[in-house]
Amino acid sequence: MAAQKIDGTAIAKKIRDGITSEIRQKQEINPRYKPSLVIVQVGDKSDSSTYVRMKRKAAEEANIACRLDSYPETVSQGELLQHIVSLNNDPSVHGIIVQLPLPSSISEHAITSAVSGFKDVDGFGIENVGELAKKGGQPLFTPCTPKGVMILLKETGVNLAGKHAVVLGRSDIVGSPVSYLLKNADATVTICHRATSQESLESIMKTADIVISAVGIPQFVKGSWLKPGAIVIDVGINYIPDDTKKSGQRLVGDVDFESASQVASHITPVPGGVGPMTVAMLLSNVVASADAFFAREKSRRIEPLPLKLESPIPSDHVISRKQCPKPITEIAKEVGIMPHELEPYGAFKAKVDLSLLDRLAHRRNGKYVVVTGITPTPLGEGKSTTTVGLSQAIAAHLGRICFADVRQPSQGPTFGIKGGAAGGGYSQVIPMDEFNLHLTGDIHAITAANNLLAAALETRMFHESTQSNAALYKRLVPVKGGKRQFVKVMFRRLKKLGIDKTNPDDLTPDEIARFARLDVDPETITWRRVLDVNDRHLRGITVGEAPTEKGLSRKTGFDISVASECMAVLALSNSLDDMRERLGRMVLASSKAGDPITCDDLGCGGALTALMKDAIKPNLMQTLEGTPVFVHAGPFANISIGNSSILADKLALKLAGTEPDEDPKEKSGVVITEAGFDFTMGGERFFNIKCRASGLVPDCVVVVATVRALKVHGGGPNITPGAQLPEVYRTENVEILRAGCVNMAKHIANAKSFGVPVVVAINRFHTDTDAEIEVVREEAMKAGAVDAIPANHFAQGGAGAVDLAKGVLDACEIPKPDFKLLYDLNGTVLERMEAIAKNFYGADKVEFSDLAQKKVETFVKQGFGNLPICIAKTQYSISHDPALKGAPTGFVVPIRDVRMAAGAGYLYALAADIQTIPGLPTAPGYLNIEVDTATGEIDGMF
């Protein structure tokens, strides 16, 4: 009785029709769903090209995007590998196949192994083959032909368990993988090949219930070799001469079909058997890859690290050292950062590439929470600790993706009076020594950029003083290779001057003079050098004292690096291009004619961007509980904007966000960003400067309060770092506490004025009593907070802030129809400053010094009168005066100076005697720091 043909063509068509229907249905739910395949072909062999055309046609019919990337046979292995890597990193590509064979000069193993396991839809890579070969392995993709063979066997209805299967051929493409699949189906498998003796082969074949032939020898297997009723799958594709065919040849398999079909029960024809199935399985694998890609986008999950709590609580650096961090690559994987988007700096920190924003542009943002505080004591009230503890609670204990976004600490406070800024206790960023010191060098890059610009300005002044216009122009635009050309940055100055000429030789003498001579007025220079240390002796210096400077000395001073406008630009930029533009328009001084002189006028914008091009990428770290942290930018909050970067927030909001087909209420993650010091400082600037620049709107404000600080504002004695706390802070005193709650109430009112719900986080110390906590709750709710929740994250980690986290998540769901900023940009500079001072500080008025008034008039004249305002002032009072505690009123805010940060995009007013570079105390923090030379570990950091 003739064997039943296994119609691979019909089975494959049914599968392909199902794939087409499946894709259409998924696209109705998710318009972004577009499975994509790229075929890489080297050379133009006719048989390979035929296979490629067949695959492309089938893919297009199934609504799978298919692209052919062709290379000549002369392509190098390195070029091909580079292209494979680019395809691996392209999120729009779901499947990659390399058409084999490759030229002998290229290693097939190297190329196929380079294809990402996630996109290896041929199943030929090390990862997939290895998983397939191992018992219990789970390959992402099974090679297409073996996968098709198994479906054809299933169509016969055979139960493979216990059957004897003989596989002819041991190639990595068919023979070996199909043998693994048969073994996994509990068949007994014998592999034969060209070296198997004829006698042994015939003997073995006689016992086979199933024969899979893939030896590539025309009509090799005879019917007389087969066991009656055997199932025969012929994988062979061979051409033999045939004068009856127009081509002179015909296609046959490895099996002599005529004789075998008289013995077998089922047999595949050639053509029309395995071949169509191979293509169908390729399409199936591409769809599976696309499905897996979209599933991975949704399956982000943070695996928390357990805490081993101790009592009494060890010092911060001891706690940090006792926790073994996860590799930063693992943190990135958990939150959905792709390997090519991560740039590790060692094992536990990395930069994240901004291209991630484009990849995740389709996502809804996660919830956005800003943590700020009441007016602190010199000891700090745990705002950073609360930021970290709250993020640990949400990510490690409530199971949502949550990022803490914090600033990079300056080495000034680290070695000075305040210490590091990693948080504290069991709510801190680790490794805390790496966090608090150089990190990835961002502050050093800012310092270099800032000081390059300072050097460039004074160098230009020197050369202008010693050269004629013609000589200056000749040196600025020299002849090179017989031709004079403007460099790229010069076209920015030409455009500013209204000169549209592109040939340097076409400029008139007047245009040459305007272009080449900046004519800086030394009295108007505002750009100062910076250093990332506390050094009071650099507040006022004289530069240009060397005899080589020909008497061009002047008085100036240093700021601390984190007060540099370059730092503010880093924090407020929305992209690398935006940073380039902001750096270029920074104003350094005025000309003697009163025109603003910018960084691009000096030709420095490109160089500064080059120094900061890596610094613009946020730094990824982790908390003690292994939850993600972005550390980026470090502007001080008393003398700058006091917020981490817009880009860190935007990246985190996308990583914590939801796909279009996910329920945001159930799945949305959270970004906890920190604003420095109290709400009237970092918080006010977060809204009026940062949100204005980013376009983002927060869902909730968290105001951190402590019983200790509120008692200070209620009339308690001053607190001195290093000294024992007075008794009022160690024992219950409800009266002083309630009196001090006016400070908290003022901050709540200020925060509520933006139309965003406010939650008070009561950072609980072990000395706080239940009665005191209840007083803070009562006063917070009376002031308009939606909730006031005690938390003990310092001692308990995220578990101690779970109630706070739940309250914050609830507050994030409250609509914000009345969101608004404190002021618009249409009024005068004085009106904007008064809006801050009167509404937020409680002042009666703002008073400008003559210098401040003169500078404001200059800025307005130059066209910079409509910028937001940053008022640099003390952090120890809502007012400008550190002695005024509580919620003072009726005072005058004296503005002694106003500087301009045109690149960052705000005016920078200095109130009272605020310093822009701090000094060191009598007993600085560096006294405690030592390095264990045996292990290289840093001790004594706090």
Coordinates of N, CA, C and O in Angstrom, one line a residue, residues 711-812:
K711 N 10.8 71.9 66.3 CA 11.1 72.5 67.7 C 12.1 73.7 67.6 O 11.9 74.7 68.3
V712 N 13.0 73.6 66.6 CA 13.9 74.8 66.4 C 13.1 76.0 66.0 O 13.3 77.1 66.5
H713 N 12.1 75.8 65.1 CA 11.3 76.9 64.6 C 10.2 77.3 65.7 O 9.6 78.4 65.5
G714 N 10.1 76.5 66.7 CA 9.1 76.9 67.8 C 9.8 77.6 68.9 O 9.2 77.9 69.9
G715 N 11.1 77.9 68.8 CA 11.8 78.6 69.8 C 12.9 77.8 70.5 O 13.5 78.3 71.5
G716 N 13.2 76.6 70.1 CA 14.2 75.8 70.7 C 15.6 76.4 70.4 O 15.8 77.2 69.4
P717 N 16.6 76.1 71.2 CA 17.9 76.6 71.0 C 18.6 76.1 69.7 O 18.2 75.1 69.1
N718 N 19.6 76.9 69.3 CA 20.3 76.5 68.0 C 20.9 75.2 68.2 O 21.4 74.8 69.3
I719 N 21.1 74.5 67.1 CA 21.7 73.2 67.0 C 23.1 73.3 66.4 O 23.3 74.0 65.4
T720 N 24.1 72.8 67.1 CA 25.5 72.9 66.6 C 26.0 71.5 66.2 O 26.0 70.6 67.0
P721 N 26.5 71.4 64.9 CA 27.0 70.0 64.5 C 28.2 69.6 65.5 O 29.0 70.4 65.8
G722 N 28.1 68.4 65.9 CA 29.2 67.8 66.7 C 28.9 67.9 68.2 O 29.5 67.2 69.0
A723 N 28.0 68.8 68.6 CA 27.7 69.0 70.0 C 26.4 68.2 70.3 O 25.6 67.8 69.5
Q724 N 26.3 67.8 71.6 CA 25.1 67.1 72.1 C 23.9 67.9 71.9 O 23.9 69.1 72.1
L725 N 22.8 67.3 71.4 CA 21.5 68.0 71.3 C 21.0 68.5 72.6 O 21.0 67.7 73.6
P726 N 20.5 69.7 72.7 CA 19.9 70.2 73.9 C 18.7 69.3 74.3 O 18.1 68.6 73.5
E727 N 18.4 69.3 75.6 CA 17.4 68.4 76.1 C 16.0 68.5 75.4 O 15.3 67.5 75.2
V728 N 15.6 69.7 75.0 CA 14.3 69.9 74.4 C 14.1 69.0 73.1 O 13.0 68.6 72.8
Y729 N 15.2 68.7 72.5 CA 15.2 67.8 71.3 C 15.2 66.3 71.6 O 15.0 65.5 70.7
R730 N 15.5 66.0 72.9 CA 15.6 64.6 73.3 C 14.5 64.2 74.1 O 14.3 63.0 74.4
T731 N 13.6 65.1 74.5 CA 12.4 64.8 75.4 C 11.2 65.4 74.8 O 11.3 66.4 73.9
E732 N 10.0 65.0 75.2 CA 8.8 65.5 74.7 C 8.5 66.9 75.1 O 8.7 67.3 76.3
N733 N 8.2 67.7 74.1 CA 7.8 69.1 74.4 C 6.8 69.5 73.3 O 7.2 70.0 72.2
V734 N 5.5 69.3 73.6 CA 4.5 69.5 72.6 C 4.2 71.0 72.3 O 4.0 71.4 71.2
E735 N 4.4 71.8 73.3 CA 4.2 73.3 73.1 C 5.1 73.9 72.1 O 4.7 74.6 71.2
I736 N 6.4 73.7 72.3 CA 7.4 74.2 71.4 C 7.2 73.6 70.0 O 7.3 74.3 69.0
L737 N 6.9 72.3 70.0 CA 6.7 71.7 68.7 C 5.5 72.3 67.9 O 5.6 72.6 66.8
R738 N 4.4 72.5 68.6 CA 3.2 73.1 67.9 C 3.5 74.5 67.4 O 3.1 74.9 66.3
A739 N 4.3 75.2 68.2 CA 4.6 76.6 67.8 C 5.4 76.6 66.5 O 5.3 77.4 65.7
G740 N 6.3 75.6 66.4 CA 7.2 75.5 65.3 C 6.5 75.0 64.0 O 7.1 75.1 62.9
C741 N 5.4 74.4 64.2 CA 4.7 73.9 63.0 C 4.2 75.0 62.0 O 3.8 74.7 60.9
V742 N 4.4 76.2 62.4 CA 4.0 77.3 61.5 C 5.0 77.3 60.3 O 4.6 77.7 59.2
N743 N 6.2 76.8 60.5 CA 7.2 76.7 59.4 C 6.7 75.6 58.4 O 6.6 75.9 57.2
M744 N 6.3 74.5 58.9 CA 5.7 73.4 58.0 C 4.5 73.9 57.3 O 4.3 73.7 56.1
A745 N 3.6 74.6 58.0 CA 2.4 75.1 57.4 C 2.7 76.0 56.2 O 2.0 76.0 55.2
K746 N 3.7 76.9 56.4 CA 4.0 77.8 55.3 C 4.5 77.1 54.1 O 4.2 77.4 53.0
H747 N 5.3 76.0 54.3 CA 5.8 75.3 53.2 C 4.7 74.5 52.5 O 4.7 74.4 51.3
I748 N 3.8 74.0 53.3 CA 2.6 73.3 52.7 C 1.8 74.3 51.8 O 1.4 74.0 50.7
A749 N 1.6 75.5 52.4 CA 0.8 76.5 51.6 C 1.5 76.8 50.3 O 0.9 77.0 49.3
N750 N 2.9 77.0 50.4 CA 3.6 77.4 49.2 C 3.5 76.3 48.2 O 3.3 76.5 47.0
A751 N 3.6 75.0 48.6 CA 3.5 73.9 47.7 C 2.1 73.8 47.1 O 2.0 73.5 45.9
K752 N 1.1 73.9 47.9 CA -0.2 73.8 47.4 C -0.6 74.9 46.4 O -1.5 74.7 45.6
S753 N 0.1 76.0 46.5 CA -0.2 77.1 45.6 C 0.0 76.8 44.1 O -0.5 77.4 43.2
F754 N 0.8 75.7 43.8 CA 1.0 75.2 42.5 C -0.2 74.3 42.0 O -0.2 73.9 40.8
G755 N -1.1 73.9 42.9 CA -2.2 73.1 42.5 C -1.9 71.6 42.5 O -2.6 70.8 41.9
V756 N -0.8 71.2 43.3 CA -0.4 69.8 43.4 C -0.6 69.3 44.8 O -0.3 70.1 45.7
P757 N -1.2 68.1 45.0 CA -1.4 67.6 46.3 C -0.1 67.5 47.1 O 1.0 67.1 46.5
V758 N -0.2 67.7 48.4 CA 1.0 67.7 49.3 C 0.8 66.6 50.3 O -0.2 66.5 51.0
V759 N 1.9 65.8 50.5 CA 1.9 64.8 51.6 C 3.1 65.1 52.5 O 4.2 65.4 51.9
V760 N 2.9 65.1 53.8 CA 4.0 65.4 54.7 C 4.6 64.0 55.1 O 3.8 63.2 55.6
A761 N 5.9 63.9 55.0 CA 6.6 62.7 55.5 C 7.2 63.1 56.8 O 8.1 64.0 56.8
I762 N 6.8 62.5 57.9 CA 7.3 62.8 59.2 C 8.5 61.8 59.4 O 8.3 60.6 59.7
N763 N 9.7 62.3 59.2 CA 10.9 61.4 59.3 C 11.1 61.2 60.8 O 11.6 62.1 61.5
R764 N 10.8 60.1 61.3 CA 10.7 59.8 62.7 C 12.1 59.4 63.3 O 12.8 58.5 62.8
F765 N 12.5 60.1 64.4 CA 13.7 59.8 65.1 C 13.3 58.9 66.4 O 12.1 59.0 66.8
H766 N 14.2 58.2 67.0 CA 13.9 57.4 68.1 C 13.5 58.2 69.3 O 12.8 57.6 70.2
T767 N 13.8 59.5 69.4 CA 13.4 60.3 70.5 C 12.0 60.9 70.4 O 11.5 61.5 71.3
D768 N 11.4 60.7 69.2 CA 10.0 61.3 69.0 C 9.0 60.5 69.7 O 9.0 59.2 69.6
T769 N 8.1 61.1 70.4 CA 7.0 60.4 71.1 C 5.7 60.4 70.2 O 5.6 61.2 69.2
D770 N 4.8 59.5 70.5 CA 3.6 59.4 69.8 C 2.8 60.7 69.8 O 2.1 61.1 68.9
A771 N 2.8 61.3 71.0 CA 2.1 62.6 71.1 C 2.6 63.7 70.2 O 1.9 64.4 69.6
E772 N 4.0 63.7 70.1 CA 4.6 64.7 69.2 C 4.3 64.4 67.7 O 4.0 65.3 66.9
I773 N 4.3 63.1 67.3 CA 3.9 62.7 66.0 C 2.5 63.1 65.6 O 2.2 63.7 64.6
E774 N 1.6 63.0 66.6 CA 0.2 63.3 66.4 C 0.1 64.8 66.2 O -0.8 65.3 65.4
V775 N 0.8 65.6 67.0 CA 0.8 67.1 66.8 C 1.2 67.4 65.4 O 0.5 68.3 64.7
V776 N 2.3 66.9 64.9 CA 2.7 67.2 63.5 C 1.6 66.8 62.5 O 1.3 67.5 61.6
R777 N 1.0 65.6 62.7 CA -0.1 65.2 61.8 C -1.2 66.2 61.8 O -1.7 66.6 60.8
E778 N -1.7 66.6 63.0 CA -2.8 67.5 63.1 C -2.5 68.8 62.4 O -3.3 69.3 61.7
E779 N -1.3 69.4 62.7 CA -1.0 70.7 62.1 C -0.8 70.6 60.6 O -1.1 71.5 59.8
A780 N -0.3 69.5 60.1 CA -0.1 69.3 58.7 C -1.4 69.2 57.9 O -1.6 69.9 56.9
M781 N -2.4 68.5 58.5 CA -3.7 68.3 57.9 C -4.4 69.7 58.0 O -5.1 70.0 57.0
K782 N -4.3 70.4 59.1 CA -4.9 71.7 59.2 C -4.4 72.7 58.1 O -5.1 73.5 57.6
A783 N -3.1 72.5 57.8 CA -2.5 73.4 56.8 C -2.8 73.0 55.3 O -2.5 73.8 54.4
G784 N -3.5 71.9 55.2 CA -3.9 71.5 53.8 C -3.3 70.3 53.2 O -3.5 70.0 52.0
A785 N -2.4 69.6 53.9 CA -1.8 68.4 53.4 C -2.9 67.4 53.2 O -3.8 67.3 54.1
V786 N -2.8 66.5 52.2 CA -3.8 65.5 52.0 C -3.5 64.3 53.0 O -4.4 63.5 53.3
D787 N -2.3 64.3 53.5 CA -1.9 63.3 54.5 C -0.6 63.7 55.1 O 0.2 64.4 54.6
A788 N -0.4 63.1 56.3 CA 0.9 63.3 57.0 C 1.2 62.0 57.7 O 0.5 61.5 58.6
I789 N 2.3 61.4 57.3 CA 2.5 60.0 57.6 C 3.9 59.8 58.2 O 4.9 60.2 57.6
P790 N 4.0 59.2 59.4 CA 5.4 59.0 60.0 C 6.0 57.8 59.2 O 5.4 56.9 58.7
A791 N 7.4 57.9 59.2 CA 8.1 56.8 58.5 C 9.4 56.6 59.2 O 10.0 57.6 59.8
N792 N 9.9 55.4 59.3 CA 11.1 55.1 60.0 C 12.1 54.3 59.0 O 12.6 53.3 59.4
H793 N 12.3 54.9 57.9 CA 13.1 54.3 56.8 C 14.6 54.3 57.2 O 15.4 53.5 56.7
F794 N 15.0 55.2 58.0 CA 16.4 55.3 58.4 C 16.8 54.0 59.1 O 17.8 53.4 58.9
A795 N 15.9 53.5 60.0 CA 16.2 52.3 60.8 C 15.7 51.0 60.2 O 16.3 50.0 60.4
Q796 N 14.7 51.1 59.3 CA 14.1 49.9 58.8 C 14.1 49.8 57.3 O 13.6 48.8 56.7
G797 N 14.7 50.8 56.6 CA 14.8 50.7 55.1 C 13.4 50.9 54.5 O 12.5 51.6 55.1
G798 N 13.1 50.4 53.4 CA 11.9 50.6 52.7 C 10.7 50.1 53.5 O 9.6 50.7 53.4
A799 N 10.8 49.1 54.3 CA 9.7 48.6 55.1 C 9.2 49.7 56.0 O 8.0 49.7 56.4
G800 N 10.1 50.6 56.5 CA 9.7 51.6 57.4 C 9.0 52.8 56.7 O 8.5 53.7 57.4
A801 N 8.9 52.7 55.4 CA 8.2 53.8 54.6 C 7.0 53.3 53.8 O 6.6 54.0 52.9
V802 N 6.6 52.1 54.0 CA 5.5 51.5 53.2 C 4.2 52.3 53.4 O 3.5 52.6 52.4
D803 N 3.8 52.7 54.6 CA 2.6 53.5 54.8 C 2.8 54.8 54.1 O 1.8 55.3 53.4
L804 N 3.9 55.5 54.2 CA 4.2 56.7 53.4 C 4.0 56.5 51.9 O 3.4 57.3 51.2
A805 N 4.6 55.4 51.4 CA 4.5 55.1 50.0 C 3.1 55.0 49.5 O 2.7 55.5 48.5
K806 N 2.3 54.3 50.3 CA 0.9 54.1 50.0 C 0.2 55.4 49.9 O -0.7 55.7 49.0
G807 N 0.5 56.3 50.9 CA -0.1 57.6 50.9 C 0.3 58.5 49.7 O -0.6 59.2 49.1
V808 N 1.5 58.3 49.3 CA 2.0 59.1 48.1 C 1.3 58.6 46.9 O 0.9 59.3 46.0
L809 N 1.2 57.3 46.7 CA 0.6 56.7 45.6 C -0.9 57.1 45.5 O -1.4 57.4 44.4
D810 N -1.6 57.2 46.6 CA -2.9 57.6 46.6 C -3.0 59.1 46.2 O -3.9 59.5 45.4
A811 N -2.1 59.9 46.7 CA -2.1 61.3 46.4 C -1.8 61.6 44.9 O -2.3 62.5 44.3
C812 N -1.0 60.7 44.3 CA -0.7 60.8 42.8 C -1.9 60.6 42.0 O -1.9 61.1 40.8

